[in-house]
PDB file of C-alpha atoms and ligand atoms in Angstrom:
ATOM      1  CA  MET A   1      -8.397  50.780 104.535  1.00  0.00           C
ATOM      2  CA  SER A   2      -5.965  47.077 105.795  1.00  0.00           C
ATOM      3  CA  ILE A   3      -6.011  43.440 106.064  1.00  0.00           C
ATOM      4  CA  ARG A   4      -7.865  44.097 109.280  1.00  0.00           C
ATOM      5  CA  ASP A   5     -10.908  44.743 106.569  1.00  0.00           C
ATOM      6  CA  VAL A   6     -10.867  42.340 104.478  1.00  0.00           C
ATOM      7  CA  TYR A   7     -10.728  39.463 107.888  1.00  0.00           C
ATOM      8  CA  GLN A   8     -13.554  41.590 108.782  1.00  0.00           C
ATOM      9  CA  ALA A   9     -15.509  41.029 105.830  1.00  0.00           C
ATOM     10  CA  VAL A  10     -15.030  37.651 105.745  1.00  0.00           C
ATOM     11  CA  ILE A  11     -16.384  36.941 109.726  1.00  0.00           C
ATOM     12  CA  ASP A  12     -19.196  39.597 108.759  1.00  0.00           C
ATOM     13  CA  PHE A  13     -20.359  37.738 106.007  1.00  0.00           C
ATOM     14  CA  ASP A  14     -20.080  40.686 104.045  1.00  0.00           C
ATOM     15  CA  GLU A  15     -19.109  39.406 100.590  1.00  0.00           C
ATOM     16  CA  ASP A  16     -20.526  42.572  98.832  1.00  0.00           C
ATOM     17  CA  ALA A  17     -17.586  43.648 100.180  1.00  0.00           C
ATOM     18  CA  MET A  18     -15.211  41.540  99.308  1.00  0.00           C
ATOM     19  CA  PRO A  19     -13.893  42.312  95.953  1.00  0.00           C
ATOM     20  CA  ASP A  20     -13.652  46.099  96.468  1.00  0.00           C
ATOM     21  CA  LEU A  21     -10.977  45.653  99.408  1.00  0.00           C
ATOM     22  CA  ILE A  22      -8.937  43.118  98.081  1.00  0.00           C
ATOM     23  CA  ASN A  23      -8.823  45.262  95.373  1.00  0.00           C
ATOM     24  CA  LYS A  24      -7.482  47.652  96.897  1.00  0.00           C
ATOM     25  CA  GLU A  25      -5.636  45.849  99.104  1.00  0.00           C
ATOM     26  CA  ILE A  26      -3.951  44.674  96.188  1.00  0.00           C
ATOM     27  CA  ALA A  27      -4.053  48.263  94.064  1.00  0.00           C
ATOM     28  CA  ALA A  28      -2.070  49.415  97.817  1.00  0.00           C
ATOM     29  CA  GLY A  29       1.030  47.070  97.144  1.00  0.00           C
ATOM     30  CA  THR A  30      -0.301  45.110 100.172  1.00  0.00           C
ATOM     31  CA  ASP A  31       2.030  41.306  99.947  1.00  0.00           C
ATOM     32  CA  ILE A  32      -0.349  39.164  98.767  1.00  0.00           C
ATOM     33  CA  ASN A  33       0.755  35.869 100.917  1.00  0.00           C
ATOM     34  CA  LYS A  34       0.616  38.301 103.423  1.00  0.00           C
ATOM     35  CA  LEU A  35      -3.131  39.285 102.074  1.00  0.00           C
ATOM     36  CA  LEU A  36      -4.501  35.484 101.603  1.00  0.00           C
ATOM     37  CA  GLN A  37      -3.439  33.868 105.506  1.00  0.00           C
ATOM     38  CA  GLU A  38      -3.492  36.779 107.895  1.00  0.00           C
ATOM     39  CA  GLY A  39      -7.468  38.342 105.396  1.00  0.00           C
ATOM     40  CA  LEU A  40      -8.941  35.186 104.030  1.00  0.00           C
ATOM     41  CA  ILE A  41      -7.192  32.348 106.428  1.00  0.00           C
ATOM     42  CA  ALA A  42      -6.876  33.850 109.458  1.00  0.00           C
ATOM     43  CA  PRO A  43     -11.144  34.681 109.906  1.00  0.00           C
ATOM     44  CA  MET A  44     -11.571  30.941 108.571  1.00  0.00           C
ATOM     45  CA  ASP A  45      -9.577  29.487 111.220  1.00  0.00           C
ATOM     46  CA  TYR A  46     -11.629  32.335 114.535  1.00  0.00           C
ATOM     47  CA  VAL A  47     -15.248  30.821 112.296  1.00  0.00           C
ATOM     48  CA  GLY A  48     -13.975  27.102 112.538  1.00  0.00           C
ATOM     49  CA  THR A  49     -13.168  27.911 116.696  1.00  0.00           C
ATOM     50  CA  GLN A  50     -16.866  29.579 116.929  1.00  0.00           C
ATOM     51  CA  PHE A  51     -18.360  26.576 115.020  1.00  0.00           C
ATOM     52  CA  SER A  52     -16.654  24.257 117.941  1.00  0.00           C
ATOM     53  CA  LEU A  53     -17.409  27.141 121.402  1.00  0.00           C
ATOM     54  CA  GLY A  54     -21.184  26.335 119.354  1.00  0.00           C
ATOM     55  CA  GLU A  55     -20.956  29.957 118.778  1.00  0.00           C
ATOM     56  CA  LEU A  56     -21.906  29.876 115.009  1.00  0.00           C
ATOM     57  CA  PHE A  57     -23.777  27.235 112.986  1.00  0.00           C
ATOM     58  CA  VAL A  58     -23.002  25.364 109.201  1.00  0.00           C
ATOM     59  CA  PRO A  59     -24.943  28.457 107.583  1.00  0.00           C
ATOM     60  CA  GLU A  60     -22.411  30.813 109.404  1.00  0.00           C
ATOM     61  CA  MET A  61     -19.972  28.814 108.232  1.00  0.00           C
ATOM     62  CA  LEU A  62     -21.135  28.464 105.104  1.00  0.00           C
ATOM     63  CA  MET A  63     -21.706  32.077 104.439  1.00  0.00           C
ATOM     64  CA  ALA A  64     -18.007  33.016 105.663  1.00  0.00           C
ATOM     65  CA  ALA A  65     -16.614  30.329 102.859  1.00  0.00           C
ATOM     66  CA  GLN A  66     -18.520  32.327 100.543  1.00  0.00           C
ATOM     67  CA  THR A  67     -16.950  35.608 101.529  1.00  0.00           C
ATOM     68  CA  MET A  68     -13.370  34.437 101.363  1.00  0.00           C
ATOM     69  CA  LYS A  69     -13.742  31.987  98.349  1.00  0.00           C
ATOM     70  CA  ARG A  70     -15.144  35.609  96.378  1.00  0.00           C
ATOM     71  CA  GLY A  71     -11.755  37.213  97.142  1.00  0.00           C
ATOM     72  CA  LEU A  72      -9.822  34.340  96.768  1.00  0.00           C
ATOM     73  CA  GLU A  73     -11.043  34.552  92.831  1.00  0.00           C
ATOM     74  CA  ILE A  74      -9.662  38.287  92.991  1.00  0.00           C
ATOM     75  CA  LEU A  75      -6.175  36.805  94.881  1.00  0.00           C
ATOM     76  CA  LYS A  76      -6.389  33.636  92.405  1.00  0.00           C
ATOM     77  CA  PRO A  77      -4.359  34.912  89.075  1.00  0.00           C
ATOM     78  CA  LYS A  78      -1.322  35.638  91.358  1.00  0.00           C
ATOM     79  CA  LEU A  79      -1.121  33.816  93.085  1.00  0.00           C
ATOM     80  CA  GLY A  80       1.931  31.221  92.623  1.00  0.00           C
ATOM     81  CA  ALA A  81       4.114  32.364  90.295  1.00  0.00           C
ATOM     82  CA  ALA A  82       5.322  30.075  87.999  1.00  0.00           C
ATOM     83  CA  GLY A  83       8.856  29.102  88.514  1.00  0.00           C
ATOM     84  CA  GLY A  84      10.041  28.667  85.493  1.00  0.00           C
ATOM     85  CA  THR A  85       9.563  24.307  86.484  1.00  0.00           C
ATOM     86  CA  THR A  86       9.037  21.147  85.370  1.00  0.00           C
ATOM     87  CA  ALA A  87       5.325  20.285  85.073  1.00  0.00           C
ATOM     88  CA  GLY A  88       3.161  17.933  85.498  1.00  0.00           C
ATOM     89  CA  LYS A  89      -0.547  16.752  85.626  1.00  0.00           C
ATOM     90  CA  ILE A  90      -2.455  16.704  88.689  1.00  0.00           C
ATOM     91  CA  VAL A  91      -6.202  14.724  89.819  1.00  0.00           C
ATOM     92  CA  ILE A  92      -6.841  17.012  92.893  1.00  0.00           C
ATOM     93  CA  GLY A  93      -9.661  15.867  94.902  1.00  0.00           C
ATOM     94  CA  THR A  94     -11.948  16.386  98.212  1.00  0.00           C
ATOM     95  CA  VAL A  95     -12.025  12.560  99.392  1.00  0.00           C
ATOM     96  CA  LYS A  96     -15.169   9.961  99.911  1.00  0.00           C
ATOM     97  CA  GLY A  97     -17.163  12.242 102.040  1.00  0.00           C
ATOM     98  CA  ASP A  98     -16.141  15.090 102.487  1.00  0.00           C
ATOM     99  CA  LEU A  99     -17.697  18.412 101.046  1.00  0.00           C
ATOM    100  CA  HIS A 100     -14.670  20.922 102.318  1.00  0.00           C
ATOM    101  CA  ASP A 101     -13.075  22.295  98.959  1.00  0.00           C
ATOM    102  CA  ILE A 102     -11.769  25.989  99.980  1.00  0.00           C
ATOM    103  CA  GLY A 103      -8.359  24.357 101.442  1.00  0.00           C
ATOM    104  CA  LYS A 104      -8.412  22.208  98.399  1.00  0.00           C
ATOM    105  CA  ASN A 105      -9.358  24.778  95.280  1.00  0.00           C
ATOM    106  CA  LEU A 106      -6.411  26.655  97.204  1.00  0.00           C
ATOM    107  CA  VAL A 107      -3.857  24.381  96.880  1.00  0.00           C
ATOM    108  CA  GLY A 108      -5.418  23.937  92.837  1.00  0.00           C
ATOM    109  CA  MET A 109      -5.066  26.986  92.129  1.00  0.00           C
ATOM    110  CA  MET A 110      -1.223  27.914  93.703  1.00  0.00           C
ATOM    111  CA  LEU A 111      -0.663  24.709  91.099  1.00  0.00           C
ATOM    112  CA  GLU A 112      -1.956  26.446  88.168  1.00  0.00           C
ATOM    113  CA  GLY A 113      -0.182  29.011  89.039  1.00  0.00           C
ATOM    114  CA  GLY A 114       3.372  27.241  89.609  1.00  0.00           C
ATOM    115  CA  GLY A 115       3.205  25.445  86.143  1.00  0.00           C
ATOM    116  CA  PHE A 116       1.464  22.335  86.526  1.00  0.00           C
ATOM    117  CA  GLU A 117      -1.442  21.158  85.140  1.00  0.00           C
ATOM    118  CA  ILE A 118      -4.292  20.262  87.364  1.00  0.00           C
ATOM    119  CA  ILE A 119      -7.490  18.092  86.754  1.00  0.00           C
ATOM    120  CA  ASP A 120      -9.973  18.792  89.706  1.00  0.00           C
ATOM    121  CA  LEU A 121     -12.455  16.418  90.059  1.00  0.00           C
ATOM    122  CA  GLY A 122     -14.229  18.564  92.847  1.00  0.00           C
ATOM    123  CA  VAL A 123     -15.513  17.103  96.135  1.00  0.00           C
ATOM    124  CA  ASP A 124     -16.462  14.001  97.602  1.00  0.00           C
ATOM    125  CA  VAL A 125     -14.407  11.696  95.905  1.00  0.00           C
ATOM    126  CA  GLU A 126     -14.458   8.006  95.187  1.00  0.00           C
ATOM    127  CA  PRO A 127     -11.406   6.447  95.279  1.00  0.00           C
ATOM    128  CA  MET A 128     -11.873   4.833  91.671  1.00  0.00           C
ATOM    129  CA  ALA A 129     -12.865   7.882  90.061  1.00  0.00           C
ATOM    130  CA  PHE A 130      -9.161   9.207  91.813  1.00  0.00           C
ATOM    131  CA  VAL A 131      -7.935   5.580  89.953  1.00  0.00           C
ATOM    132  CA  THR A 132     -10.154   6.763  86.513  1.00  0.00           C
ATOM    133  CA  ALA A 133      -8.817   9.912  86.272  1.00  0.00           C
ATOM    134  CA  ALA A 134      -5.160   9.148  86.701  1.00  0.00           C
ATOM    135  CA  LYS A 135      -4.838   6.502  84.366  1.00  0.00           C
ATOM    136  CA  GLU A 136      -6.657   8.447  81.726  1.00  0.00           C
ATOM    137  CA  ASN A 137      -4.903  11.255  82.286  1.00  0.00           C
ATOM    138  CA  ASN A 138      -1.365  10.140  82.475  1.00  0.00           C
ATOM    139  CA  ALA A 139      -1.163  12.181  85.949  1.00  0.00           C
ATOM    140  CA  ALA A 140       2.678  12.611  87.525  1.00  0.00           C
ATOM    141  CA  ILE A 141       0.611  13.074  90.860  1.00  0.00           C
ATOM    142  CA  VAL A 142      -2.859  12.847  93.028  1.00  0.00           C
ATOM    143  CA  GLY A 143      -3.107  14.819  95.730  1.00  0.00           C
ATOM    144  CA  LEU A 144      -6.273  13.744  97.887  1.00  0.00           C
ATOM    145  CA  SER A 145      -7.757  16.798 100.718  1.00  0.00           C
ATOM    146  CA  ALA A 146      -9.726  16.036 104.020  1.00  0.00           C
ATOM    147  CA  LEU A 147     -10.869  18.625 106.572  1.00  0.00           C
ATOM    148  CA  LEU A 148     -12.991  15.704 108.416  1.00  0.00           C
ATOM    149  CA  THR A 149     -11.663  12.921 110.991  1.00  0.00           C
ATOM    150  CA  THR A 150     -14.114  10.995 110.107  1.00  0.00           C
ATOM    151  CA  THR A 151     -12.154  11.012 105.750  1.00  0.00           C
ATOM    152  CA  MET A 152      -9.955  10.398 106.844  1.00  0.00           C
ATOM    153  CA  PRO A 153      -9.788   6.937 106.908  1.00  0.00           C
ATOM    154  CA  ALA A 154     -11.337   7.335 103.232  1.00  0.00           C
ATOM    155  CA  MET A 155      -7.789   8.346 101.938  1.00  0.00           C
ATOM    156  CA  GLU A 156      -6.180   5.362 102.726  1.00  0.00           C
ATOM    157  CA  GLU A 157      -8.777   3.415 100.711  1.00  0.00           C
ATOM    158  CA  THR A 158      -7.897   5.225  97.593  1.00  0.00           C
ATOM    159  CA  VAL A 159      -4.077   5.177  97.920  1.00  0.00           C
ATOM    160  CA  ASN A 160      -4.497   1.583  98.649  1.00  0.00           C
ATOM    161  CA  ALA A 161      -7.265   1.745  95.332  1.00  0.00           C
ATOM    162  CA  LEU A 162      -4.047   3.214  92.927  1.00  0.00           C
ATOM    163  CA  LYS A 163      -1.970   1.278  94.344  1.00  0.00           C
ATOM    164  CA  GLU A 164      -4.120  -2.104  93.818  1.00  0.00           C
ATOM    165  CA  ALA A 165      -4.993  -0.393  90.114  1.00  0.00           C
ATOM    166  CA  GLY A 166      -0.713  -1.130  89.875  1.00  0.00           C
ATOM    167  CA  LEU A 167      -0.553   2.988  88.888  1.00  0.00           C
ATOM    168  CA  THR A 168       2.371   4.142  89.771  1.00  0.00           C
ATOM    169  CA  VAL A 169       0.957   8.274  90.261  1.00  0.00           C
ATOM    170  CA  LYS A 170       3.116   9.832  93.148  1.00  0.00           C
ATOM    171  CA  THR A 171       0.086  10.369  95.972  1.00  0.00           C
ATOM    172  CA  MET A 172       0.148  13.818  97.904  1.00  0.00           C
ATOM    173  CA  VAL A 173      -2.347  14.191 101.230  1.00  0.00           C
ATOM    174  CA  GLY A 174      -2.962  17.526 103.197  1.00  0.00           C
ATOM    175  CA  GLY A 175      -5.987  18.581 105.079  1.00  0.00           C
ATOM    176  CA  ALA A 176      -6.997  20.267 108.456  1.00  0.00           C
ATOM    177  CA  PRO A 177      -6.675  16.879 110.857  1.00  0.00           C
ATOM    178  CA  VAL A 178      -3.725  15.612 108.094  1.00  0.00           C
ATOM    179  CA  THR A 179      -0.273  15.009 110.129  1.00  0.00           C
ATOM    180  CA  LYS A 180       3.215  13.961 108.584  1.00  0.00           C
ATOM    181  CA  ALA A 181       3.184  10.454 110.093  1.00  0.00           C
ATOM    182  CA  PHE A 182      -0.596   9.995 109.251  1.00  0.00           C
ATOM    183  CA  ALA A 183       0.535  10.055 105.376  1.00  0.00           C
ATOM    184  CA  ASP A 184       3.316   8.413 106.190  1.00  0.00           C
ATOM    185  CA  LYS A 185       1.162   5.540 107.631  1.00  0.00           C
ATOM    186  CA  ILE A 186      -0.894   5.256 104.406  1.00  0.00           C
ATOM    187  CA  GLY A 187       1.855   4.871 102.632  1.00  0.00           C
ATOM    188  CA  ALA A 188       1.360   8.504 100.736  1.00  0.00           C
ATOM    189  CA  THR A 189       4.112   9.998  98.271  1.00  0.00           C
ATOM    190  CA  GLY A 190       3.747  13.120 100.283  1.00  0.00           C
ATOM    191  CA  TYR A 191       2.223  15.592 102.924  1.00  0.00           C
ATOM    192  CA  SER A 192       1.316  19.754 102.351  1.00  0.00           C
ATOM    193  CA  GLU A 193       0.339  21.434 105.300  1.00  0.00           C
ATOM    194  CA  ASP A 194      -0.349  24.740 103.298  1.00  0.00           C
ATOM    195  CA  ALA A 195      -1.311  25.702  99.519  1.00  0.00           C
ATOM    196  CA  PRO A 196       2.361  27.059  98.907  1.00  0.00           C
ATOM    197  CA  GLY A 197       4.368  23.350 100.479  1.00  0.00           C
ATOM    198  CA  ALA A 198       1.424  21.917  98.538  1.00  0.00           C
ATOM    199  CA  VAL A 199       3.235  23.567  95.596  1.00  0.00           C
ATOM    200  CA  GLU A 200       7.294  22.960  96.526  1.00  0.00           C
ATOM    201  CA  LEU A 201       6.097  19.203  97.621  1.00  0.00           C
ATOM    202  CA  ALA A 202       5.011  18.608  93.663  1.00  0.00           C
ATOM    203  CA  ARG A 203       8.126  20.272  92.522  1.00  0.00           C
ATOM    204  CA  LYS A 204      10.344  17.780  93.932  1.00  0.00           C
ATOM    205  CA  LEU A 205       8.411  15.009  93.376  1.00  0.00           C
ATOM    206  CA  CYS A 206       8.293  15.175  89.732  1.00  0.00           C
ATOM    207  CA  HIS A 207      11.778  15.549  89.544  1.00  0.00           C
TER     208      HIS A 207
HETATM  209 CO1  B1M B   1     -16.352  21.825 108.676  1.00  0.00          CO
HETATM  210  N1  B1M B   1     -15.585  22.206 109.183  1.00  0.00           N
HETATM  211  N2  B1M B   1     -17.740  20.919 108.462  1.00  0.00           N
HETATM  212  N3  B1M B   1     -17.851  23.186 107.014  1.00  0.00           N
HETATM  213  N4  B1M B   1     -14.966  23.659 108.443  1.00  0.00           N
HETATM  214  C1  B1M B   1     -14.192  21.909 110.205  1.00  0.00           C
HETATM  215  C2  B1M B   1     -13.460  21.562 109.351  1.00  0.00           C
HETATM  216  C3  B1M B   1     -13.721  21.787 111.386  1.00  0.00           C
HETATM  217  C4  B1M B   1     -12.203  21.747 111.954  1.00  0.00           C
HETATM  218  C5  B1M B   1     -15.185  23.107 112.319  1.00  0.00           C
HETATM  219  C6  B1M B   1     -15.164  22.758 113.614  1.00  0.00           C
HETATM  220  O1  B1M B   1     -15.044  22.234 114.179  1.00  0.00           O
HETATM  221  N5  B1M B   1     -14.407  24.377 114.852  1.00  0.00           N
HETATM  222  C7  B1M B   1     -15.462  20.577 111.843  1.00  0.00           C
HETATM  223  C8  B1M B   1     -13.924  19.510 111.902  1.00  0.00           C
HETATM  224  C9  B1M B   1     -14.375  18.842 112.972  1.00  0.00           C
HETATM  225  C10 B1M B   1     -13.272  17.560 112.883  1.00  0.00           C
HETATM  226  O2  B1M B   1     -13.266  16.765 111.736  1.00  0.00           O
HETATM  227  N6  B1M B   1     -11.698  17.487 113.224  1.00  0.00           N
HETATM  228  C11 B1M B   1     -15.566  20.309 110.683  1.00  0.00           C
HETATM  229  C12 B1M B   1     -17.034  19.764 110.449  1.00  0.00           C
HETATM  230  C13 B1M B   1     -17.337  19.150 111.853  1.00  0.00           C
HETATM  231  C14 B1M B   1     -18.091  19.820 109.693  1.00  0.00           C
HETATM  232  C15 B1M B   1     -19.640  19.259 109.755  1.00  0.00           C
HETATM  233  C16 B1M B   1     -19.357  17.927 110.215  1.00  0.00           C
HETATM  234  C17 B1M B   1     -20.682  20.556 110.399  1.00  0.00           C
HETATM  235  C18 B1M B   1     -22.290  20.027 110.615  1.00  0.00           C
HETATM  236  O3  B1M B   1     -22.924  19.450 109.730  1.00  0.00           O
HETATM  237  N7  B1M B   1     -22.637  18.796 111.080  1.00  0.00           N
HETATM  238  C19 B1M B   1     -20.459  19.704 107.998  1.00  0.00           C
HETATM  239  C20 B1M B   1     -19.334  18.115 107.159  1.00  0.00           C
HETATM  240  C21 B1M B   1     -20.040  18.302 105.708  1.00  0.00           C
HETATM  241  C22 B1M B   1     -19.018  17.434 105.219  1.00  0.00           C
HETATM  242  O4  B1M B   1     -17.842  17.977 104.544  1.00  0.00           O
HETATM  243  N8  B1M B   1     -19.640  16.098 104.487  1.00  0.00           N
HETATM  244  C23 B1M B   1     -19.338  20.453 107.339  1.00  0.00           C
HETATM  245  C24 B1M B   1     -19.390  21.231 106.993  1.00  0.00           C
HETATM  246  C25 B1M B   1     -18.838  22.413 106.519  1.00  0.00           C
HETATM  247  C26 B1M B   1     -19.484  23.886 105.052  1.00  0.00           C
HETATM  248  C27 B1M B   1     -20.038  23.100 104.479  1.00  0.00           C
HETATM  249  C28 B1M B   1     -20.610  24.611 105.958  1.00  0.00           C
HETATM  250  C29 B1M B   1     -18.241  24.446 105.504  1.00  0.00           C
HETATM  251  C30 B1M B   1     -17.255  24.609 103.828  1.00  0.00           C
HETATM  252  C31 B1M B   1     -17.926  25.157 102.474  1.00  0.00           C
HETATM  253  C32 B1M B   1     -17.287  24.164 101.543  1.00  0.00           C
HETATM  254  O5  B1M B   1     -15.614  24.163 101.573  1.00  0.00           O
HETATM  255  N9  B1M B   1     -17.206  24.897 100.410  1.00  0.00           N
HETATM  256  C33 B1M B   1     -16.777  24.033 105.925  1.00  0.00           C
HETATM  257  C34 B1M B   1     -16.193  25.310 107.018  1.00  0.00           C
HETATM  258  C35 B1M B   1     -16.415  26.383 105.989  1.00  0.00           C
HETATM  259  C36 B1M B   1     -15.295  24.777 107.632  1.00  0.00           C
HETATM  260  C37 B1M B   1     -14.713  25.341 108.149  1.00  0.00           C
HETATM  261  C38 B1M B   1     -14.572  26.450 109.568  1.00  0.00           C
HETATM  262  C39 B1M B   1     -12.822  25.983 107.230  1.00  0.00           C
HETATM  263  C40 B1M B   1     -12.714  25.039 106.694  1.00  0.00           C
HETATM  264  C41 B1M B   1     -11.757  25.713 105.617  1.00  0.00           C
HETATM  265  O6  B1M B   1     -12.821  26.255 104.874  1.00  0.00           O
HETATM  266  N10 B1M B   1     -10.370  26.484 105.919  1.00  0.00           N
HETATM  267  C42 B1M B   1     -13.434  24.817 109.042  1.00  0.00           C
HETATM  268  C43 B1M B   1     -13.007  24.568 110.370  1.00  0.00           C
HETATM  269  C44 B1M B   1     -11.330  24.767 110.579  1.00  0.00           C
HETATM  270  O7  B1M B   1     -10.254  24.477 109.461  1.00  0.00           O
HETATM  271  N11 B1M B   1     -11.096  26.213 110.545  1.00  0.00           N
HETATM  272  C45 B1M B   1     -14.398  23.528 109.638  1.00  0.00           C
HETATM  273  C46 B1M B   1      -9.271  27.005 104.807  1.00  0.00           C
HETATM  274  C47 B1M B   1      -8.628  26.481 103.971  1.00  0.00           C
HETATM  275  C48 B1M B   1      -8.593  27.545 103.450  1.00  0.00           C
HETATM  276  O8  B1M B   1      -7.975  25.948 104.927  1.00  0.00           O
HETATM  277  O9  B1M B   1      -9.303  23.724 103.967  1.00  0.00           O
HETATM  278  O10 B1M B   1      -7.675  23.553 106.094  1.00  0.00           O
HETATM  279  P1  B1M B   1      -8.264  24.853 104.626  1.00  0.00           P
HETATM  280  O11 B1M B   1      -6.517  24.183 104.037  1.00  0.00           O
HETATM  281  C49 B1M B   1      -5.059  24.286 103.337  1.00  0.00           C
HETATM  282  C50 B1M B   1      -4.573  23.099 104.549  1.00  0.00           C
HETATM  283  O12 B1M B   1      -5.025  22.684 105.293  1.00  0.00           O
HETATM  284  C51 B1M B   1      -3.921  22.315 103.089  1.00  0.00           C
HETATM  285  O13 B1M B   1      -3.645  23.792 102.680  1.00  0.00           O
HETATM  286  C52 B1M B   1      -4.673  24.646 102.443  1.00  0.00           C
HETATM  287  C53 B1M B   1      -4.467  26.068 102.561  1.00  0.00           C
HETATM  288  O14 B1M B   1      -3.111  26.886 103.598  1.00  0.00           O
HETATM  289  N12 B1M B   1      -4.547  21.436 102.670  1.00  0.00           N
HETATM  290  C54 B1M B   1      -3.714  21.080 101.403  1.00  0.00           C
HETATM  291  C55 B1M B   1      -5.850  21.262 102.869  1.00  0.00           C
HETATM  292  N13 B1M B   1      -6.051  20.777 101.220  1.00  0.00           N
HETATM  293  C56 B1M B   1      -4.931  20.105 101.311  1.00  0.00           C
HETATM  294  C57 B1M B   1      -4.325  19.196  99.997  1.00  0.00           C
HETATM  295  C58 B1M B   1      -2.583  19.341  99.426  1.00  0.00           C
HETATM  296  C59 B1M B   1      -2.356  19.476  99.878  1.00  0.00           C
HETATM  297  C60 B1M B   1      -2.959  21.256 101.395  1.00  0.00           C
HETATM  298  O15 B1M B   1      -2.348  18.016  98.674  1.00  0.00           O
HETATM  299  C61 B1M B   1      -3.649  17.786  97.861  1.00  0.00           C
END
């Protein structure tokens, strides 16, 4: 039994085996962040590369994603232990045209674990839906996720819509193709490369 078995289950799409494998690793005292990074996130990178090479197709990416999600659900309560910092409300979502939600969910889970209240708008979220939710919830931060280069412009549209609505809410962006330079260019308040970094950033933005 090792993290390698968890990795292998994701690339074998062995969703049924996942709960048992994850629970065994937890019981064995495996570091939760290591389990997440090496057992669940790393195989998705492999799957993405195989997809780019034409060795795997969309249904396979989806099966790998479902298997990964099964493992994530079990890890959820253990992620991002609250650090006793000032919590705030964060509206989070994947931008218009983009259906990828694993990274966004992971970020949301870790922020929740970090003591923030999360209002998750889901995927394919219109800019105005972010504006409405930020207003209604008096959110401190709006978090935007994008996984496609073709949906990055929707991130800029959303940041602009929030500004045009006169909201003082801070914006935090992330997702595989997103960079700090892009975040700066579109006028987002902050950028994080990964989920633990998003918690750190949100804490900074709320101080
Ligand atoms: Co898609 N897909 N996909 N896909 N998919 C990618 C993103 C791709 C890189 C694969 C590839 O070609 N190598 C490629 C994008 C190319 C590009 O634009 N540069 C791609 C493509 C092309 C597509 C389609 C267009 C395929 C098609 O139909 N021809 C299509 C688009 C559909 C759409 O959105 N409109 C599509 C569809 C799908 C599935 C539905 C099959 C499935 C998504 C299932 C789901 O999410 N429920 C899927 C998957 C699974 C992937 C890959 C394999 C894995 C994504 C993932 O979940 N990673 C992906 C390849 C890859 O990224 N390795 C790929 C694991 C996740 C934990 O990481 O989401 O990066 P990630 O999140 C990280 C950080 O980015 C960051 O923190 C997270 C954790 O550390 N982060 C934030 C994310 N959001 C953040 C927000 C923050 C802060 C940090 O603040 C708010």
